[in-house]
């Protein structure tokens, strides 16, 4: 496992933190935390093998958050240089600004802010699991690999165009607070993607690789090559496939599709700030309100869902969150019943929980931590079948692979999802590809139609690299693990007919 970069450790982390926290104490805060952060990003995209965009970003700064007389205050400083990041005078001045913000905000504050307690974690370090730092690989080497893959695909007459690219992030954080916690952490994550496109007989369609974004290093990107050779044939088959006949179907959903349904209908719906109505203006609240905790039949008894910020290679995995909370795994849905929520320290205290479960995250040194999603995952059946085993039990259905578009209402209740590949199932056998498929349901109807889960051999960790939340908006990455699963009697739409074409 890599070490935290020496140039980050060489910054005067503790010196700045001590100056900021001491000044905050002098000004009478109940709580203060200091977060110095560096976020590096790179995005490469190629069209038909030619480099189209290459962007790099590097943000270094620190923030001070306080609770003063029961009111939040926050201030940040990003006009830093890695060689001369700031002085203790600047750090103390930022703490003063944070307290001043709290004083001004007191006039309009309607809630006294209190935080759930957390034991002090002194001098802890954490590094994510990866082998090769993607920023240690030259841009030329990365571009050459993606261009070579593109040329191979363009040599196939069934492919008209190829879009490919990779997004990479390296995040380093030093955190300290007035309770005594100090943590230093580093993680990398990346999202490779490759899509082929073609038009035939008036139809235009595409086929994407299924390799999900992950909390891994550059060693992960070459695994994309394993999917290349099958893409032209899959795309040709999809273009020639018949359009689906709408109506209820049994669906065998591959984890490459089901992770997104989990993200939208379970992940966001079990964020406690949404359930309480504190997060409403951006993507809505949640139907899974707190009065239903312990009684809402979210899904069938087969449904067991956890939130987990410790999953190896998970996009939301970290050792300590942005409030100094040691991360963990916790139940959200147990045997089909809603039993828990994702929480930060403020919301935990507000609802009487003894501790937060570590879901605070800020996407840059300029933003204040908000409650964000853990890796929310559906457990497999320990003795469950293979995906083929699930298919063999279906008389008339569809096997859905890969994700594409989605739509969900402001309470996370009514939804519609499409996919990349759709296979017709007749009498327990896959008989060919379909197109123009979408499935539609309410969240509880869908999850209560869960009839069988695949075994651990079908389990896969999918994920979203750019999940948005908050105002001002922030982005976060999150993974969702799940097995293949069988849902019975789900409403299937023909997307072309629905569009009136």
Short mmCIF file of C-alpha atoms in Angstrom, two decimals:
data_model
loop_
_atom_site.label_atom_id
_atom_site.label_comp_id
_atom_site.label_asym_id
_atom_site.label_seq_id
_atom_site.Cartn_x
_atom_site.Cartn_y
_atom_site.Cartn_z
CA UNK A 1 0.00 0.00 0.00
CA UNK A 2 1.42 3.46 -0.88
CA UNK A 3 2.48 6.02 1.70
CA UNK A 4 1.04 9.50 1.94
CA UNK A 5 3.03 11.75 -0.37
CA UNK A 6 5.98 13.36 1.37
CA UNK A 7 5.31 16.79 -0.16
CA UNK A 8 1.89 16.86 1.49
CA UNK A 9 3.28 15.71 4.84
CA UNK A 10 5.95 18.41 4.57
CA UNK A 11 3.31 21.15 4.71
CA UNK A 12 2.99 22.84 8.13
CA UNK A 13 -0.25 20.96 8.81
CA UNK A 14 -0.24 20.90 12.59
CA UNK A 15 1.22 24.36 12.92
CA UNK A 16 -1.60 25.90 10.91
CA UNK A 17 -4.23 23.76 12.64
CA UNK A 18 -2.95 24.67 16.09
CA UNK A 19 -3.03 28.39 15.24
CA UNK A 20 -6.57 28.23 13.85
CA UNK A 21 -8.02 26.08 16.64
CA UNK A 22 -6.33 28.12 19.38
CA UNK A 23 -7.77 31.35 17.99
CA UNK A 24 -11.22 29.75 17.73
CA UNK A 25 -11.00 28.68 21.40
CA UNK A 26 -10.02 32.20 22.41
CA UNK A 27 -13.16 33.47 20.67
CA UNK A 28 -15.34 31.14 22.70
CA UNK A 29 -16.46 28.44 20.27
CA UNK A 30 -18.16 25.23 21.42
CA UNK A 31 -16.48 23.34 18.59
CA UNK A 32 -13.96 24.06 15.83
CA UNK A 33 -12.36 21.90 13.16
CA UNK A 34 -9.57 22.58 10.69
CA UNK A 35 -9.24 20.79 7.34
CA UNK A 36 -6.26 21.32 5.02
CA UNK A 37 -6.84 19.63 1.71
CA UNK A 38 -5.23 19.13 -1.66
CA UNK A 39 -7.36 17.78 -4.55
CA UNK A 40 -5.71 16.95 -7.87
CA UNK A 41 -7.79 16.03 -10.88
CA UNK A 42 -7.20 15.08 -14.50
CA UNK A 43 -9.72 14.39 -17.26
CA UNK A 44 -8.76 12.97 -20.68
CA UNK A 45 -11.19 12.37 -23.53
CA UNK A 46 -10.58 11.11 -27.06
CA UNK A 47 -12.90 10.96 -30.07
CA UNK A 48 -12.04 8.42 -32.77
CA UNK A 49 -8.55 8.08 -31.31
CA UNK A 50 -7.75 11.81 -31.33
CA UNK A 51 -7.23 13.68 -28.09
CA UNK A 52 -10.18 16.05 -27.67
CA UNK A 53 -9.73 17.43 -24.13
CA UNK A 54 -7.05 17.17 -21.46
CA UNK A 55 -7.67 19.16 -18.30
CA UNK A 56 -5.73 19.24 -15.05
CA UNK A 57 -6.70 20.84 -11.76
CA UNK A 58 -4.87 21.23 -8.46
CA UNK A 59 -6.58 22.87 -5.49
CA UNK A 60 -4.80 23.46 -2.19
CA UNK A 61 -6.35 25.23 0.74
CA UNK A 62 -7.73 24.98 4.23
CA UNK A 63 -11.01 25.65 5.98
CA UNK A 64 -12.12 26.37 9.53
CA UNK A 65 -15.60 25.40 10.70
CA UNK A 66 -16.93 26.48 14.08
CA UNK A 67 -19.99 26.23 16.25
CA UNK A 68 -20.25 29.54 18.13
CA UNK A 69 -23.18 30.17 20.47
CA UNK A 70 -25.02 27.35 18.72
CA UNK A 71 -24.55 28.71 15.19
CA UNK A 72 -22.42 27.43 12.31
CA UNK A 73 -19.54 29.57 11.04
CA UNK A 74 -17.24 28.69 8.15
CA UNK A 75 -14.35 30.31 6.27
CA UNK A 76 -11.70 29.05 3.86
CA UNK A 77 -8.42 30.14 2.30
CA UNK A 78 -7.21 28.83 -1.06
CA UNK A 79 -4.73 31.48 -2.11
CA UNK A 80 -1.92 29.15 -1.12
CA UNK A 81 1.28 27.92 -2.66
CA UNK A 82 2.57 24.39 -1.98
CA UNK A 83 5.99 25.80 -1.19
CA UNK A 84 4.68 28.52 1.08
CA UNK A 85 1.15 27.48 2.05
CA UNK A 86 0.29 30.08 4.72
CA UNK A 87 1.38 31.54 7.99
CA UNK A 88 -0.09 30.95 11.40
CA UNK A 89 -1.33 34.54 11.23
CA UNK A 90 -3.39 33.69 8.15
CA UNK A 91 -4.74 30.54 9.83
CA UNK A 92 -5.83 32.52 12.89
CA UNK A 93 -7.44 35.14 10.65
CA UNK A 94 -9.49 32.46 8.87
CA UNK A 95 -10.70 31.21 12.27
CA UNK A 96 -11.73 34.77 13.15
CA UNK A 97 -13.68 35.04 9.89
CA UNK A 98 -15.46 31.76 10.64
CA UNK A 99 -16.53 33.05 14.06
CA UNK A 100 -17.66 36.34 12.53
CA UNK A 101 -19.81 34.42 10.03
CA UNK A 102 -21.44 32.62 12.97
CA UNK A 103 -22.12 35.92 14.72
CA UNK A 104 -23.78 37.40 11.64
CA UNK A 105 -25.75 34.21 10.94
CA UNK A 106 -27.09 34.17 14.51
CA UNK A 107 -29.69 36.79 13.54
CA UNK A 108 -31.40 34.36 11.16
CA UNK A 109 -30.59 31.04 12.82
CA UNK A 110 -33.59 29.01 13.99
CA UNK A 111 -31.79 25.90 15.25
CA UNK A 112 -29.14 25.50 17.92
CA UNK A 113 -26.34 23.41 16.39
CA UNK A 114 -25.06 20.59 18.55
CA UNK A 115 -22.88 17.69 17.41
CA UNK A 116 -23.11 14.03 18.37
CA UNK A 117 -20.02 13.08 20.40
CA UNK A 118 -17.10 11.25 18.84
CA UNK A 119 -14.04 9.80 20.63
CA UNK A 120 -10.77 11.55 19.87
CA UNK A 121 -8.66 9.78 17.24
CA UNK A 122 -5.16 11.09 17.73
CA UNK A 123 -2.48 11.08 15.01
CA UNK A 124 -4.19 8.52 12.77
CA UNK A 125 -3.29 7.93 9.11
CA UNK A 126 -5.21 6.16 6.37
CA UNK A 127 -4.42 5.45 2.70
CA UNK A 128 -6.78 3.84 0.19
CA UNK A 129 -5.98 0.52 -1.48
CA UNK A 130 -4.20 1.02 -4.82
CA UNK A 131 -0.93 0.16 -6.50
CA UNK A 132 -0.03 2.87 -9.03
CA UNK A 133 -0.70 6.56 -8.45
CA UNK A 134 -2.46 7.67 -11.68
CA UNK A 135 -0.64 10.99 -11.46
CA UNK A 136 2.68 9.15 -11.64
CA UNK A 137 1.80 7.92 -15.16
CA UNK A 138 2.53 10.39 -17.96
CA UNK A 139 -0.35 11.94 -19.89
CA UNK A 140 1.33 10.73 -23.08
CA UNK A 141 1.29 7.11 -21.92
CA UNK A 142 -2.36 7.33 -20.91
CA UNK A 143 -3.39 8.95 -24.18
CA UNK A 144 -1.44 6.42 -26.26
CA UNK A 145 -3.23 3.50 -24.58
CA UNK A 146 -6.70 4.99 -25.15
CA UNK A 147 -5.85 5.91 -28.77
CA UNK A 148 -4.62 2.37 -29.51
CA UNK A 149 -7.87 0.90 -28.19
CA UNK A 150 -9.85 3.37 -30.31
CA UNK A 151 -7.97 2.44 -33.49
CA UNK A 152 -8.56 -1.26 -32.88
CA UNK A 153 -12.29 -0.68 -32.63
CA UNK A 154 -12.43 1.66 -35.62
CA UNK A 155 -10.84 -1.08 -37.75
CA UNK A 156 -14.07 -3.05 -37.28
CA UNK A 157 -16.61 -2.15 -39.99
CA UNK A 158 -19.46 -2.45 -37.48
CA UNK A 159 -18.19 0.60 -35.55
CA UNK A 160 -18.58 4.17 -36.86
CA UNK A 161 -17.21 6.17 -33.90
CA UNK A 162 -15.38 5.61 -30.61
CA UNK A 163 -15.44 7.87 -27.55
CA UNK A 164 -13.10 7.06 -24.69
CA UNK A 165 -11.54 8.74 -21.69
CA UNK A 166 -10.60 8.56 -18.05
CA UNK A 167 -11.20 10.86 -15.07
CA UNK A 168 -8.74 10.66 -12.14
CA UNK A 169 -8.75 12.23 -8.69
CA UNK A 170 -6.20 12.23 -5.88
CA UNK A 171 -7.42 13.59 -2.54
CA UNK A 172 -5.25 14.38 0.49
CA UNK A 173 -6.72 15.67 3.75
CA UNK A 174 -5.38 16.72 7.13
CA UNK A 175 -8.08 17.18 9.78
CA UNK A 176 -7.87 18.42 13.36
CA UNK A 177 -10.54 19.52 15.85
CA UNK A 178 -10.90 20.92 19.33
CA UNK A 179 -11.79 17.48 20.72
CA UNK A 180 -8.28 16.21 19.97
CA UNK A 181 -8.70 14.26 16.71
CA UNK A 182 -5.96 14.61 14.08
CA UNK A 183 -6.08 12.51 10.91
CA UNK A 184 -4.04 12.49 7.68
CA UNK A 185 -5.50 10.63 4.72
CA UNK A 186 -4.90 10.01 1.02
CA UNK A 187 -7.00 8.25 -1.58
CA UNK A 188 -7.20 7.95 -5.36
CA UNK A 189 -10.09 7.07 -7.62
CA UNK A 190 -10.69 6.93 -11.35
CA UNK A 191 -13.39 6.34 -13.93
CA UNK A 192 -12.40 4.86 -17.30
CA UNK A 193 -15.04 4.66 -20.04
CA UNK A 194 -15.19 3.54 -23.66
CA UNK A 195 -18.23 3.75 -25.94
CA UNK A 196 -18.71 2.64 -29.55
CA UNK A 197 -21.41 4.13 -31.79
CA UNK A 198 -22.93 3.15 -35.14
CA UNK A 199 -26.00 3.85 -37.28
CA UNK A 200 -27.71 1.26 -39.45
CA UNK A 201 -31.01 1.43 -41.35
CA UNK A 202 -31.97 4.72 -39.76
CA UNK A 203 -31.15 3.59 -36.22
CA UNK A 204 -28.40 5.12 -34.10
CA UNK A 205 -27.15 3.37 -30.96
CA UNK A 206 -24.16 2.89 -28.73
CA UNK A 207 -22.55 0.28 -26.50
CA UNK A 208 -20.44 1.07 -23.42
CA UNK A 209 -17.97 -0.96 -21.45
CA UNK A 210 -19.23 -2.18 -18.07
CA UNK A 211 -16.02 -1.57 -16.09
CA UNK A 212 -17.23 0.69 -13.24
CA UNK A 213 -15.41 3.64 -11.65
CA UNK A 214 -13.46 2.53 -8.58
CA UNK A 215 -11.21 3.58 -5.76
CA UNK A 216 -8.17 2.10 -7.49
CA UNK A 217 -4.98 3.28 -9.14
CA UNK A 218 -3.83 3.24 -12.76
CA UNK A 219 -3.34 -0.54 -12.60
CA UNK A 220 -7.14 -0.78 -12.93
CA UNK A 221 -7.47 0.96 -16.32
CA UNK A 222 -5.96 -1.84 -18.50
CA UNK A 223 -8.71 -4.20 -17.29
CA UNK A 224 -11.00 -2.27 -19.66
CA UNK A 225 -9.26 -4.03 -22.55
CA UNK A 226 -10.97 -7.31 -21.63
CA UNK A 227 -14.25 -5.88 -22.92
CA UNK A 228 -13.07 -4.39 -26.22
CA UNK A 229 -13.38 -7.37 -28.55
CA UNK A 230 -17.02 -8.04 -27.73
CA UNK A 231 -18.26 -4.46 -28.24
CA UNK A 232 -18.64 -4.44 -32.08
CA UNK A 233 -20.71 -7.64 -32.08
CA UNK A 234 -22.87 -6.44 -29.18
CA UNK A 235 -23.51 -3.12 -30.92
CA UNK A 236 -24.42 -4.81 -34.21
CA UNK A 237 -26.78 -7.19 -32.42
CA UNK A 238 -28.44 -4.30 -30.60
CA UNK A 239 -28.99 -2.33 -33.82
CA UNK A 240 -30.63 -5.37 -35.44
CA UNK A 241 -32.71 -6.30 -32.37
CA UNK A 242 -36.52 -6.02 -32.35
CA UNK A 243 -38.19 -3.36 -30.27
CA UNK A 244 -39.62 -4.60 -26.97
CA UNK A 245 -43.36 -5.23 -26.53
CA UNK A 246 -44.46 -3.29 -23.43
CA UNK A 247 -46.10 -4.97 -20.45
CA UNK A 248 -45.27 -6.66 -17.15
CA UNK A 249 -42.17 -8.85 -17.18
CA UNK A 250 -39.96 -10.77 -14.82
CA UNK A 251 -36.59 -9.01 -14.82
CA UNK A 252 -33.20 -10.50 -14.14
CA UNK A 253 -31.13 -7.39 -13.46
CA UNK A 254 -27.36 -7.53 -13.70
CA UNK A 255 -25.35 -5.68 -11.01
CA UNK A 256 -24.01 -3.40 -13.78
CA UNK A 257 -27.56 -2.00 -13.99
CA UNK A 258 -28.95 -2.60 -10.49
CA UNK A 259 -26.33 -0.45 -8.72
CA UNK A 260 -27.90 2.71 -10.17
CA UNK A 261 -31.40 1.70 -9.05
CA UNK A 262 -29.97 1.18 -5.55
CA UNK A 263 -28.25 4.58 -5.68
CA UNK A 264 -31.40 6.51 -6.58
CA UNK A 265 -34.13 4.54 -4.77
CA UNK A 266 -32.29 3.41 -1.62
CA UNK A 267 -29.07 5.42 -1.31
CA UNK A 268 -30.57 8.89 -1.58
CA UNK A 269 -33.83 7.85 0.10
CA UNK A 270 -32.03 6.76 3.30
CA UNK A 271 -30.07 10.00 3.77
CA UNK A 272 -31.46 11.29 7.05
CA UNK A 273 -31.25 14.96 6.05
CA UNK A 274 -33.58 14.20 3.12
CA UNK A 275 -35.94 12.14 5.29
CA UNK A 276 -36.20 15.09 7.70
CA UNK A 277 -36.72 17.63 4.91
CA UNK A 278 -33.44 19.50 5.46
CA UNK A 279 -32.32 18.58 1.91
CA UNK A 280 -35.20 19.49 -0.37
CA UNK A 281 -34.28 22.05 -2.99
CA UNK A 282 -31.78 19.82 -4.81
CA UNK A 283 -33.24 16.43 -5.84
CA UNK A 284 -35.92 16.41 -3.18
CA UNK A 285 -36.62 14.77 0.14
CA UNK A 286 -37.54 11.12 0.83
CA UNK A 287 -40.67 9.03 1.17
CA UNK A 288 -38.82 6.95 3.83
CA UNK A 289 -39.66 9.30 6.72
CA UNK A 290 -38.48 8.76 10.29
CA UNK A 291 -41.94 7.81 11.59
CA UNK A 292 -41.62 4.66 9.45
CA UNK A 293 -38.25 3.59 10.87
CA UNK A 294 -38.54 -0.04 11.96
CA UNK A 295 -41.90 -0.58 10.27
CA UNK A 296 -41.67 0.39 6.58
CA UNK A 297 -41.68 -2.76 4.42
CA UNK A 298 -39.15 -1.35 1.97
CA UNK A 299 -38.73 -4.60 0.10
CA UNK A 300 -39.02 -8.36 0.25
CA UNK A 301 -37.44 -10.27 3.18
CA UNK A 302 -34.52 -11.06 0.84
CA UNK A 303 -33.48 -7.39 0.86
CA UNK A 304 -30.55 -6.55 3.17
CA UNK A 305 -28.82 -3.22 2.49
CA UNK A 306 -25.88 -1.67 4.33
CA UNK A 307 -24.15 1.68 4.27
CA UNK A 308 -20.39 1.15 4.42
CA UNK A 309 -17.48 3.59 4.19
CA UNK A 310 -14.90 0.83 4.73
CA UNK A 311 -15.46 -1.25 1.55
CA UNK A 312 -12.13 -1.93 -0.20
CA UNK A 313 -11.94 0.04 -3.48
CA UNK A 314 -15.24 1.80 -2.72
CA UNK A 315 -15.52 5.33 -4.09
CA UNK A 316 -16.89 6.64 -0.77
CA UNK A 317 -14.40 4.66 1.32
CA UNK A 318 -12.28 6.61 3.82
CA UNK A 319 -10.86 5.99 7.27
CA UNK A 320 -12.32 9.10 8.98
CA UNK A 321 -14.98 11.41 7.61
CA UNK A 322 -14.77 15.21 7.38
CA UNK A 323 -16.03 15.55 10.96
CA UNK A 324 -13.35 13.24 12.41
CA UNK A 325 -15.70 10.25 12.74
CA UNK A 326 -14.19 6.76 12.38
CA UNK A 327 -16.06 5.12 9.50
CA UNK A 328 -17.96 1.83 9.72
CA UNK A 329 -20.60 -0.43 8.19
CA UNK A 330 -24.23 -0.11 9.31
CA UNK A 331 -27.65 -1.52 8.39
CA UNK A 332 -30.17 0.49 6.38
CA UNK A 333 -32.65 -2.24 5.37
CA UNK A 334 -32.74 -5.58 7.19
CA UNK A 335 -34.88 -8.43 5.84
CA UNK A 336 -36.88 -5.87 3.85
CA UNK A 337 -37.58 -3.43 6.71
CA UNK A 338 -36.17 0.12 6.97
CA UNK A 339 -33.89 0.08 10.05
CA UNK A 340 -31.39 2.89 9.60
CA UNK A 341 -30.22 6.08 7.95
CA UNK A 342 -26.99 7.65 6.78
CA UNK A 343 -26.07 10.48 9.18
CA UNK A 344 -23.55 13.17 10.05
CA UNK A 345 -22.87 14.51 13.56
CA UNK A 346 -25.40 17.36 13.51
CA UNK A 347 -28.32 15.28 12.23
CA UNK A 348 -27.37 12.41 14.54
CA UNK A 349 -27.57 14.66 17.61
CA UNK A 350 -30.81 16.20 16.35
CA UNK A 351 -32.43 12.74 16.23
CA UNK A 352 -30.94 11.46 19.48
CA UNK A 353 -28.34 9.04 18.10
CA UNK A 354 -25.30 8.42 20.29
CA UNK A 355 -22.86 8.75 17.36
CA UNK A 356 -22.72 9.69 13.70
CA UNK A 357 -22.09 6.85 11.25
CA UNK A 358 -19.46 8.87 9.40
CA UNK A 359 -21.24 10.35 6.36
CA UNK A 360 -19.87 13.91 6.32
CA UNK A 361 -17.91 14.96 3.23
CA UNK A 362 -16.72 18.20 1.60
CA UNK A 363 -15.63 18.08 -2.03
CA UNK A 364 -12.96 20.78 -1.73
CA UNK A 365 -11.21 23.00 0.85
CA UNK A 366 -13.64 25.77 -0.06
CA UNK A 367 -16.80 23.86 0.84
CA UNK A 368 -18.38 23.02 4.18
CA UNK A 369 -18.98 19.30 4.89
CA UNK A 370 -22.51 18.10 4.24
CA UNK A 371 -24.12 14.71 4.76
CA UNK A 372 -23.14 12.49 1.80
CA UNK A 373 -23.83 8.94 0.79
CA UNK A 374 -21.82 5.97 2.06
CA UNK A 375 -21.22 2.97 -0.21
CA UNK A 376 -24.79 1.60 -0.11
CA UNK A 377 -24.88 -2.07 -1.12
CA UNK A 378 -27.34 -4.97 -1.43
CA UNK A 379 -26.10 -8.25 0.07
CA UNK A 380 -26.09 -11.40 -2.08
CA UNK A 381 -27.68 -14.70 -1.10
CA UNK A 382 -24.76 -16.67 0.43
CA UNK A 383 -25.97 -19.83 -1.30
CA UNK A 384 -27.59 -18.10 -4.28
CA UNK A 385 -27.38 -19.19 -7.92
CA UNK A 386 -25.41 -17.82 -10.82
CA UNK A 387 -27.02 -15.28 -13.14
CA UNK A 388 -27.76 -18.16 -15.52
CA UNK A 389 -29.43 -19.93 -12.63
CA UNK A 390 -31.74 -16.95 -12.13
CA UNK A 391 -32.51 -16.83 -15.87
CA UNK A 392 -33.35 -20.55 -15.95
CA UNK A 393 -36.28 -19.96 -13.58
CA UNK A 394 -37.94 -17.29 -15.74
CA UNK A 395 -40.66 -18.24 -18.23
CA UNK A 396 -41.03 -14.83 -19.94
CA UNK A 397 -38.74 -11.99 -18.99
CA UNK A 398 -35.80 -9.73 -19.77
CA UNK A 399 -32.18 -9.78 -18.61
CA UNK A 400 -30.91 -6.18 -18.28
CA UNK A 401 -27.19 -5.30 -18.35
CA UNK A 402 -25.44 -1.93 -17.96
CA UNK A 403 -26.94 1.43 -17.16
CA UNK A 404 -27.90 4.43 -19.22
CA UNK A 405 -30.61 6.93 -18.21
CA UNK A 406 -32.85 7.27 -15.17
CA UNK A 407 -35.64 9.41 -13.76
CA UNK A 408 -36.96 9.60 -10.20
CA UNK A 409 -39.36 11.93 -8.43
CA UNK A 410 -38.64 14.37 -5.60
CA UNK A 411 -39.51 11.84 -2.86
CA UNK A 412 -37.44 9.01 -4.41
CA UNK A 413 -40.62 6.99 -4.93
CA UNK A 414 -41.66 6.82 -8.61
CA UNK A 415 -38.86 5.89 -10.98
CA UNK A 416 -37.85 4.73 -14.45
CA UNK A 417 -34.54 3.18 -15.54
CA UNK A 418 -33.15 2.05 -18.89
CA UNK A 419 -29.95 0.09 -19.62
CA UNK A 420 -27.27 -0.79 -22.14
CA UNK A 421 -28.19 -4.35 -23.17
CA UNK A 422 -31.53 -6.15 -23.00
CA UNK A 423 -31.93 -9.87 -23.59
CA UNK A 424 -35.26 -11.63 -24.04
CA UNK A 425 -35.81 -14.65 -21.77
CA UNK A 426 -38.19 -17.39 -22.94
CA UNK A 427 -38.73 -20.61 -20.99
CA UNK A 428 -35.54 -20.19 -19.00
CA UNK A 429 -33.31 -19.36 -21.96
CA UNK A 430 -31.91 -16.15 -23.45
CA UNK A 431 -33.22 -16.03 -27.02
CA UNK A 432 -31.77 -12.76 -28.34
CA UNK A 433 -31.34 -9.06 -27.76
CA UNK A 434 -34.13 -6.47 -27.49
CA UNK A 435 -33.99 -2.69 -27.67
CA UNK A 436 -35.96 0.39 -26.48
CA UNK A 437 -36.50 -1.05 -22.97
CA UNK A 438 -37.21 0.85 -19.74
CA UNK A 439 -38.61 -0.43 -16.45
CA UNK A 440 -40.90 1.66 -14.26
CA UNK A 441 -42.19 1.21 -10.69
CA UNK A 442 -42.57 2.75 -7.29
CA UNK A 443 -39.63 2.10 -4.98
CA UNK A 444 -41.51 -0.14 -2.54
CA UNK A 445 -43.41 -2.08 -5.23
CA UNK A 446 -40.13 -2.76 -7.04
CA UNK A 447 -38.15 -3.92 -4.02
CA UNK A 448 -41.07 -5.98 -2.71
CA UNK A 449 -41.10 -7.80 -6.06
CA UNK A 450 -37.56 -9.03 -5.38
CA UNK A 451 -37.95 -12.81 -5.70
CA UNK A 452 -34.40 -14.18 -5.78
CA UNK A 453 -30.83 -13.01 -5.30
CA UNK A 454 -27.73 -14.26 -7.03
CA UNK A 455 -24.86 -15.70 -5.02
CA UNK A 456 -21.58 -14.01 -4.11
CA UNK A 457 -20.14 -15.07 -7.49
CA UNK A 458 -22.49 -12.57 -9.17
CA UNK A 459 -21.61 -9.68 -6.82
CA UNK A 460 -20.05 -6.55 -8.36
CA UNK A 461 -19.17 -3.08 -7.08
CA UNK A 462 -20.64 -0.45 -9.42
CA UNK A 463 -20.74 3.25 -8.76
CA UNK A 464 -21.25 6.90 -9.57
CA UNK A 465 -18.27 9.23 -9.96
CA UNK A 466 -20.17 12.52 -9.95
CA UNK A 467 -23.16 12.42 -7.59
CA UNK A 468 -24.47 15.92 -6.98
CA UNK A 469 -26.04 17.33 -3.81
CA UNK A 470 -26.38 20.55 -1.86
CA UNK A 471 -26.67 24.25 -2.57
CA UNK A 472 -24.08 25.45 -3.50
CA UNK A 473 -23.72 22.11 -5.28
CA UNK A 474 -21.04 19.61 -4.35
CA UNK A 475 -20.01 16.37 -6.07
CA UNK A 476 -19.08 13.08 -4.45
CA UNK A 477 -18.19 9.60 -5.66
CA UNK A 478 -19.94 6.53 -4.27
CA UNK A 479 -19.96 2.78 -4.92
CA UNK A 480 -22.83 0.31 -4.75
CA UNK A 481 -22.28 -3.43 -4.56
CA UNK A 482 -24.99 -5.92 -5.49
CA UNK A 483 -25.56 -9.35 -6.99
CA UNK A 484 -27.74 -10.24 -9.96
CA UNK A 485 -31.37 -10.30 -8.83
CA UNK A 486 -34.80 -11.43 -10.03
CA UNK A 487 -37.82 -9.10 -9.82
CA UNK A 488 -41.24 -10.37 -10.84
CA UNK A 489 -44.05 -8.56 -12.64
CA UNK A 490 -42.28 -5.26 -13.25
CA UNK A 491 -43.81 -2.80 -15.73
CA UNK A 492 -41.72 -2.57 -18.92
CA UNK A 493 -42.08 0.35 -21.34
CA UNK A 494 -41.16 0.74 -24.98
CA UNK A 495 -39.19 4.01 -24.97
CA UNK A 496 -39.81 4.72 -28.65
CA UNK A 497 -43.57 4.33 -28.25
CA UNK A 498 -43.49 6.47 -25.10
CA UNK A 499 -41.69 9.21 -27.03
CA UNK A 500 -44.40 9.13 -29.72
CA UNK A 501 -41.97 8.18 -32.51
#
